[in-house]
């Protein structure tokens, strides 16, 4: 069992900066009541968000400055005001202010202001319905309250014994156990991500980095590979195949959309080599061979006896 304090709202990932987590090491039933006290593995750190609620040490009179709290919606601590009267030596009667808040499974200490305006615990409650209970166990008069004080004193007399943890994976701060096979799988199973801490670094790609050329900033890939924009090396056959393998999309540029530009990117020696590789022969046009706009290529494709030449039309 884990205790979370100092957290006001429920979240899917992560806890607030004021939250504290403690492990429950023992549960004690208070004599003469159904009240159960939980002993934690260590003391809480008291601050503006986490504080203690002391038992009342003086004669108490009916008060309209009382509050009970519990979970509601995304709020872990929702409060409700109530008027309290002592209806017997063992019970207090409540008249809660209508608020429409669902109080099912609310449980804890009923806090009321004393004559000096300090809030004290005067009763304990457990709501089994959507509306607050009209009667709760009283902590006044030395009965149950005195027995609670004795249990607390006995618990503080020695350091708590923390039992062995049977979890074979990772124990999350909030108490759940993550199995070994789910640890370091790049998915947070613990709300605080404890199952993904100190994990070995796993490369996100099998592609090799280009090798540095000399002492300069340039680097090159092996024959049959092209360099990605992020300096990874990718085989020629994986370029322009509709699948981004480099990780930065550089193996699927706009040039892949046309035959001549794709050929210039992947096999530049096939441009203007007198052998048409594109169906429309666009790799052997005057433009592909670098001729000026006012010139034309004088040789013909498949004529590899001489190098292509550009002749001016003026």
Tab-separated table of C-alpha atoms in Angstrom:
chain	number	residue	atom	x	y	z
A	1	UNK	CA	0.000	0.000	0.000
A	2	UNK	CA	1.305	3.445	-0.929
A	3	UNK	CA	0.264	6.815	0.490
A	4	UNK	CA	0.274	9.905	-1.750
A	5	UNK	CA	0.003	13.319	-0.073
A	6	UNK	CA	0.440	16.873	-1.303
A	7	UNK	CA	-1.097	16.099	-4.717
A	8	UNK	CA	-4.261	18.059	-5.429
A	9	UNK	CA	-5.154	16.866	-8.936
A	10	UNK	CA	-5.170	13.476	-10.593
A	11	UNK	CA	-2.750	13.258	-13.560
A	12	UNK	CA	-1.925	10.598	-16.146
A	13	UNK	CA	1.830	11.202	-16.113
A	14	UNK	CA	3.983	12.692	-13.388
A	15	UNK	CA	3.240	14.101	-9.939
A	16	UNK	CA	3.142	17.657	-8.627
A	17	UNK	CA	6.174	19.406	-7.080
A	18	UNK	CA	4.706	19.187	-3.565
A	19	UNK	CA	3.699	15.517	-3.628
A	20	UNK	CA	5.214	12.990	-1.226
A	21	UNK	CA	5.050	9.190	-1.385
A	22	UNK	CA	5.277	6.823	1.556
A	23	UNK	CA	4.953	3.055	1.955
A	24	UNK	CA	2.506	1.638	4.503
A	25	UNK	CA	4.395	-0.873	6.662
A	26	UNK	CA	1.626	-1.825	9.110
A	27	UNK	CA	-2.077	-1.391	9.806
A	28	UNK	CA	-3.485	-1.200	13.352
A	29	UNK	CA	-7.152	-1.508	14.310
A	30	UNK	CA	-7.998	0.895	17.134
A	31	UNK	CA	-9.518	-0.890	20.122
A	32	UNK	CA	-13.262	-0.462	20.502
A	33	UNK	CA	-13.833	0.885	16.990
A	34	UNK	CA	-13.610	0.171	13.283
A	35	UNK	CA	-10.903	2.831	12.863
A	36	UNK	CA	-7.684	1.601	11.202
A	37	UNK	CA	-4.395	3.508	11.487
A	38	UNK	CA	-1.653	3.125	8.889
A	39	UNK	CA	2.023	3.376	9.867
A	40	UNK	CA	4.332	4.683	7.121
A	41	UNK	CA	7.954	3.812	6.482
A	42	UNK	CA	9.134	7.352	7.334
A	43	UNK	CA	7.901	10.712	8.523
A	44	UNK	CA	6.251	13.185	6.190
A	45	UNK	CA	7.828	16.569	5.557
A	46	UNK	CA	5.380	19.210	6.778
A	47	UNK	CA	4.960	22.378	4.701
A	48	UNK	CA	2.218	24.629	3.306
A	49	UNK	CA	0.795	21.690	1.318
A	50	UNK	CA	1.241	18.816	3.783
A	51	UNK	CA	0.502	19.239	7.480
A	52	UNK	CA	-0.628	17.301	10.520
A	53	UNK	CA	-4.111	17.302	12.016
A	54	UNK	CA	-3.948	16.966	15.785
A	55	UNK	CA	-6.567	15.401	18.046
A	56	UNK	CA	-8.693	17.801	20.034
A	57	UNK	CA	-7.296	18.323	23.547
A	58	UNK	CA	-10.095	20.451	24.996
A	59	UNK	CA	-13.811	20.300	25.560
A	60	UNK	CA	-15.449	20.732	22.177
A	61	UNK	CA	-18.652	22.562	21.391
A	62	UNK	CA	-20.828	22.182	18.279
A	63	UNK	CA	-19.267	23.950	15.303
A	64	UNK	CA	-20.345	25.062	11.861
A	65	UNK	CA	-16.709	25.391	10.766
A	66	UNK	CA	-15.986	21.764	9.900
A	67	UNK	CA	-14.783	20.097	6.710
A	68	UNK	CA	-14.489	16.609	5.281
A	69	UNK	CA	-12.522	15.704	2.162
A	70	UNK	CA	-12.118	13.037	-0.483
A	71	UNK	CA	-11.607	12.363	-4.196
A	72	UNK	CA	-14.001	13.814	-6.761
A	73	UNK	CA	-13.432	13.827	-10.534
A	74	UNK	CA	-9.850	14.862	-11.266
A	75	UNK	CA	-9.439	16.320	-7.768
A	76	UNK	CA	-7.662	14.104	-5.235
A	77	UNK	CA	-8.564	16.510	-2.437
A	78	UNK	CA	-12.082	17.924	-2.651
A	79	UNK	CA	-13.473	19.513	0.510
A	80	UNK	CA	-17.039	19.817	1.745
A	81	UNK	CA	-18.239	21.992	4.602
A	82	UNK	CA	-20.554	20.501	7.221
A	83	UNK	CA	-22.221	21.426	10.506
A	84	UNK	CA	-21.398	19.045	13.356
A	85	UNK	CA	-23.207	18.265	16.582
A	86	UNK	CA	-22.415	15.689	19.240
A	87	UNK	CA	-25.405	13.372	19.203
A	88	UNK	CA	-23.990	10.703	21.579
A	89	UNK	CA	-20.825	9.890	23.475
A	90	UNK	CA	-19.518	7.859	20.531
A	91	UNK	CA	-21.026	9.580	17.482
A	92	UNK	CA	-21.206	12.980	15.835
A	93	UNK	CA	-24.125	14.083	13.668
A	94	UNK	CA	-23.416	15.899	10.389
A	95	UNK	CA	-25.467	18.311	8.325
A	96	UNK	CA	-23.494	18.845	5.127
A	97	UNK	CA	-23.979	21.827	2.846
A	98	UNK	CA	-25.609	20.579	-0.406
A	99	UNK	CA	-22.986	20.682	-3.174
A	100	UNK	CA	-23.785	17.842	-5.583
A	101	UNK	CA	-20.349	16.287	-4.979
A	102	UNK	CA	-20.189	12.484	-5.070
A	103	UNK	CA	-18.758	11.374	-1.700
A	104	UNK	CA	-18.708	7.618	-2.380
A	105	UNK	CA	-15.686	6.002	-0.652
A	106	UNK	CA	-14.625	9.217	1.046
A	107	UNK	CA	-12.790	8.377	4.263
A	108	UNK	CA	-10.598	10.220	6.725
A	109	UNK	CA	-10.627	12.616	9.646
A	110	UNK	CA	-13.363	15.171	10.204
A	111	UNK	CA	-11.654	18.509	10.896
A	112	UNK	CA	-13.299	21.269	12.954
A	113	UNK	CA	-12.000	24.606	14.175
A	114	UNK	CA	-11.476	24.980	17.927
A	115	UNK	CA	-12.091	28.134	19.955
A	116	UNK	CA	-8.777	29.564	18.723
A	117	UNK	CA	-9.521	28.866	15.047
A	118	UNK	CA	-7.145	25.910	14.823
A	119	UNK	CA	-8.487	22.841	13.041
A	120	UNK	CA	-8.487	19.590	15.009
A	121	UNK	CA	-9.607	16.041	14.269
A	122	UNK	CA	-12.910	15.478	16.082
A	123	UNK	CA	-14.182	12.414	14.220
A	124	UNK	CA	-13.485	9.831	11.512
A	125	UNK	CA	-15.778	8.949	8.628
A	126	UNK	CA	-16.280	6.520	5.765
A	127	UNK	CA	-18.899	7.358	3.174
A	128	UNK	CA	-20.573	4.358	1.529
A	129	UNK	CA	-22.966	6.441	-0.576
A	130	UNK	CA	-22.885	9.319	-3.045
A	131	UNK	CA	-24.037	11.673	-0.270
A	132	UNK	CA	-22.056	12.238	2.958
A	133	UNK	CA	-22.934	10.191	6.079
A	134	UNK	CA	-25.142	11.802	8.711
A	135	UNK	CA	-23.309	10.064	11.597
A	136	UNK	CA	-19.584	9.483	12.127
A	137	UNK	CA	-17.381	8.038	14.861
A	138	UNK	CA	-16.473	10.610	17.508
A	139	UNK	CA	-12.897	11.112	18.684
A	140	UNK	CA	-13.984	13.218	21.648
A	141	UNK	CA	-14.293	12.237	25.264
A	142	UNK	CA	-11.148	10.106	25.536
A	143	UNK	CA	-12.659	6.858	24.228
A	144	UNK	CA	-11.668	6.189	20.623
A	145	UNK	CA	-9.531	9.341	20.579
A	146	UNK	CA	-7.547	8.120	23.592
A	147	UNK	CA	-7.027	4.702	22.032
A	148	UNK	CA	-5.787	6.350	18.803
A	149	UNK	CA	-3.292	8.414	20.805
A	150	UNK	CA	-1.961	5.252	22.481
A	151	UNK	CA	-1.523	3.436	19.133
A	152	UNK	CA	0.353	6.439	17.708
A	153	UNK	CA	2.608	6.674	20.775
A	154	UNK	CA	3.447	2.958	20.566
A	155	UNK	CA	4.191	3.228	16.854
A	156	UNK	CA	6.597	6.130	17.372
A	157	UNK	CA	8.492	4.268	20.097
A	158	UNK	CA	10.628	2.371	17.564
A	159	UNK	CA	11.611	2.640	13.903
A	160	UNK	CA	9.141	0.950	11.546
A	161	UNK	CA	10.214	-2.345	9.990
A	162	UNK	CA	9.912	-2.223	6.212
A	163	UNK	CA	8.907	-5.677	4.880
A	164	UNK	CA	10.726	-7.327	1.990
A	165	UNK	CA	9.402	-6.324	-1.419
A	166	UNK	CA	8.157	-9.345	-3.453
A	167	UNK	CA	8.195	-7.333	-6.709
A	168	UNK	CA	10.560	-8.990	-9.226
A	169	UNK	CA	10.573	-6.036	-11.618
A	170	UNK	CA	10.403	-2.375	-10.637
A	171	UNK	CA	8.278	-1.065	-7.795
A	172	UNK	CA	6.695	2.243	-8.803
A	173	UNK	CA	6.482	5.087	-6.341
A	174	UNK	CA	2.688	4.750	-6.361
A	175	UNK	CA	2.956	1.090	-5.389
A	176	UNK	CA	2.276	-0.950	-8.530
A	177	UNK	CA	4.846	-3.530	-9.627
A	178	UNK	CA	6.073	-3.464	-13.241
A	179	UNK	CA	7.098	-6.888	-14.542
A	180	UNK	CA	10.701	-7.378	-15.640
A	181	UNK	CA	9.728	-7.779	-19.303
A	182	UNK	CA	8.069	-4.343	-19.256
A	183	UNK	CA	11.075	-2.543	-17.774
A	184	UNK	CA	13.105	-0.399	-20.199
A	185	UNK	CA	10.648	-0.969	-23.056
A	186	UNK	CA	10.371	2.788	-23.777
A	187	UNK	CA	6.847	2.911	-22.323
A	188	UNK	CA	6.076	4.467	-18.962
A	189	UNK	CA	4.243	1.913	-16.845
A	190	UNK	CA	4.970	3.907	-13.675
A	191	UNK	CA	3.317	7.327	-13.472
A	192	UNK	CA	6.706	8.881	-12.684
A	193	UNK	CA	8.551	6.733	-15.256
A	194	UNK	CA	10.704	4.877	-12.736
A	195	UNK	CA	10.631	1.768	-14.971
A	196	UNK	CA	12.472	3.703	-17.717
A	197	UNK	CA	15.302	5.166	-15.599
A	198	UNK	CA	18.963	4.091	-16.033
A	199	UNK	CA	18.085	1.969	-19.059
A	200	UNK	CA	20.822	1.009	-21.556
A	201	UNK	CA	21.032	3.251	-24.591
A	202	UNK	CA	19.482	1.535	-27.601
A	203	UNK	CA	20.193	2.947	-31.032
A	204	UNK	CA	17.049	3.929	-32.890
A	205	UNK	CA	18.592	2.980	-36.263
A	206	UNK	CA	20.828	0.316	-37.787
A	207	UNK	CA	22.305	2.773	-40.290
A	208	UNK	CA	25.985	3.603	-39.960
A	209	UNK	CA	27.371	7.108	-39.735
A	210	UNK	CA	29.429	8.387	-42.639
A	211	UNK	CA	33.198	8.236	-42.193
A	212	UNK	CA	35.128	11.447	-41.829
A	213	UNK	CA	37.372	12.402	-44.726
A	214	UNK	CA	40.702	13.728	-43.501
A	215	UNK	CA	40.581	16.350	-40.774
A	216	UNK	CA	37.831	18.435	-42.357
A	217	UNK	CA	34.085	18.448	-41.747
A	218	UNK	CA	33.267	16.299	-44.780
A	219	UNK	CA	32.372	12.617	-44.508
A	220	UNK	CA	31.578	9.906	-47.039
A	221	UNK	CA	29.679	6.640	-47.297
A	222	UNK	CA	30.640	3.279	-48.786
A	223	UNK	CA	30.198	2.577	-52.525
A	224	UNK	CA	26.556	1.805	-53.263
A	225	UNK	CA	25.362	4.179	-50.520
A	226	UNK	CA	24.301	7.806	-50.331
A	227	UNK	CA	24.660	10.154	-47.383
A	228	UNK	CA	21.461	11.221	-45.616
A	229	UNK	CA	20.955	14.764	-44.443
A	230	UNK	CA	21.792	13.632	-40.884
A	231	UNK	CA	25.096	12.001	-41.991
A	232	UNK	CA	23.763	8.427	-41.898
A	233	UNK	CA	24.545	6.148	-44.842
A	234	UNK	CA	21.694	4.463	-46.744
A	235	UNK	CA	21.895	1.943	-49.602
A	236	UNK	CA	20.959	3.341	-53.023
A	237	UNK	CA	18.110	0.858	-53.382
A	238	UNK	CA	16.344	2.329	-50.359
A	239	UNK	CA	16.233	5.859	-51.779
A	240	UNK	CA	13.092	7.133	-53.486
A	241	UNK	CA	11.080	4.051	-52.501
A	242	UNK	CA	8.358	5.922	-50.621
A	243	UNK	CA	9.699	4.859	-47.197
A	244	UNK	CA	11.689	7.427	-45.150
A	245	UNK	CA	14.623	5.347	-43.893
A	246	UNK	CA	17.090	8.124	-42.991
A	247	UNK	CA	14.930	9.382	-40.165
A	248	UNK	CA	14.957	12.963	-41.425
A	249	UNK	CA	13.148	12.350	-44.729
A	250	UNK	CA	16.204	13.234	-46.813
A	251	UNK	CA	16.024	9.894	-48.717
A	252	UNK	CA	12.592	10.879	-50.071
A	253	UNK	CA	13.179	14.398	-51.483
A	254	UNK	CA	11.062	16.158	-54.094
A	255	UNK	CA	13.577	15.053	-56.769
A	256	UNK	CA	12.226	11.525	-56.455
A	257	UNK	CA	9.060	12.646	-58.238
A	258	UNK	CA	10.561	12.876	-61.765
A	259	UNK	CA	12.712	10.344	-63.597
A	260	UNK	CA	15.491	12.697	-64.668
A	261	UNK	CA	15.920	14.327	-61.243
A	262	UNK	CA	15.731	10.935	-59.521
A	263	UNK	CA	18.406	9.604	-61.878
A	264	UNK	CA	20.592	12.674	-61.258
A	265	UNK	CA	20.312	12.036	-57.523
A	266	UNK	CA	20.973	8.292	-57.514
A	267	UNK	CA	23.032	7.649	-60.672
A	268	UNK	CA	24.390	10.962	-61.957
A	269	UNK	CA	26.669	9.211	-64.499
A	270	UNK	CA	23.568	7.969	-66.339
A	271	UNK	CA	22.586	11.525	-67.264
A	272	UNK	CA	23.562	12.479	-70.822
A	273	UNK	CA	25.476	9.226	-71.455
A	274	UNK	CA	23.750	8.659	-74.854
A	275	UNK	CA	21.676	5.843	-73.319
A	276	UNK	CA	18.101	6.847	-72.448
A	277	UNK	CA	17.136	5.473	-69.042
A	278	UNK	CA	13.864	7.412	-68.705
A	279	UNK	CA	10.866	6.417	-70.798
A	280	UNK	CA	10.486	9.991	-72.054
A	281	UNK	CA	14.236	10.237	-72.762
A	282	UNK	CA	14.358	13.236	-70.437
A	283	UNK	CA	17.818	12.158	-69.214
A	284	UNK	CA	19.259	12.708	-72.699
A	285	UNK	CA	17.760	16.059	-73.661
A	286	UNK	CA	19.748	19.214	-74.358
A	287	UNK	CA	18.618	20.552	-70.964
A	288	UNK	CA	19.765	17.390	-69.163
A	289	UNK	CA	23.147	17.662	-70.878
A	290	UNK	CA	23.579	21.208	-69.664
A	291	UNK	CA	23.077	22.988	-72.990
A	292	UNK	CA	22.096	26.643	-72.880
A	293	UNK	CA	18.483	27.539	-73.655
A	294	UNK	CA	19.464	28.904	-77.089
A	295	UNK	CA	21.423	25.772	-78.045
A	296	UNK	CA	20.719	22.140	-78.804
A	297	UNK	CA	22.452	18.797	-78.524
A	298	UNK	CA	23.841	17.754	-81.878
A	299	UNK	CA	24.498	14.024	-81.290
A	300	UNK	CA	21.767	11.425	-80.942
A	301	UNK	CA	21.005	8.927	-78.161
A	302	UNK	CA	22.613	5.514	-78.562
A	303	UNK	CA	25.535	7.193	-80.412
A	304	UNK	CA	28.308	6.638	-77.922
A	305	UNK	CA	31.153	7.189	-80.411
A	306	UNK	CA	31.686	10.742	-79.225
A	307	UNK	CA	30.813	12.929	-76.260
A	308	UNK	CA	27.592	14.967	-76.561
A	309	UNK	CA	28.107	18.537	-77.738
A	310	UNK	CA	25.903	21.615	-77.605
A	311	UNK	CA	25.483	23.743	-80.738
A	312	UNK	CA	24.181	27.301	-80.557
A	313	UNK	CA	21.052	27.947	-82.590
A	314	UNK	CA	22.058	31.570	-83.367
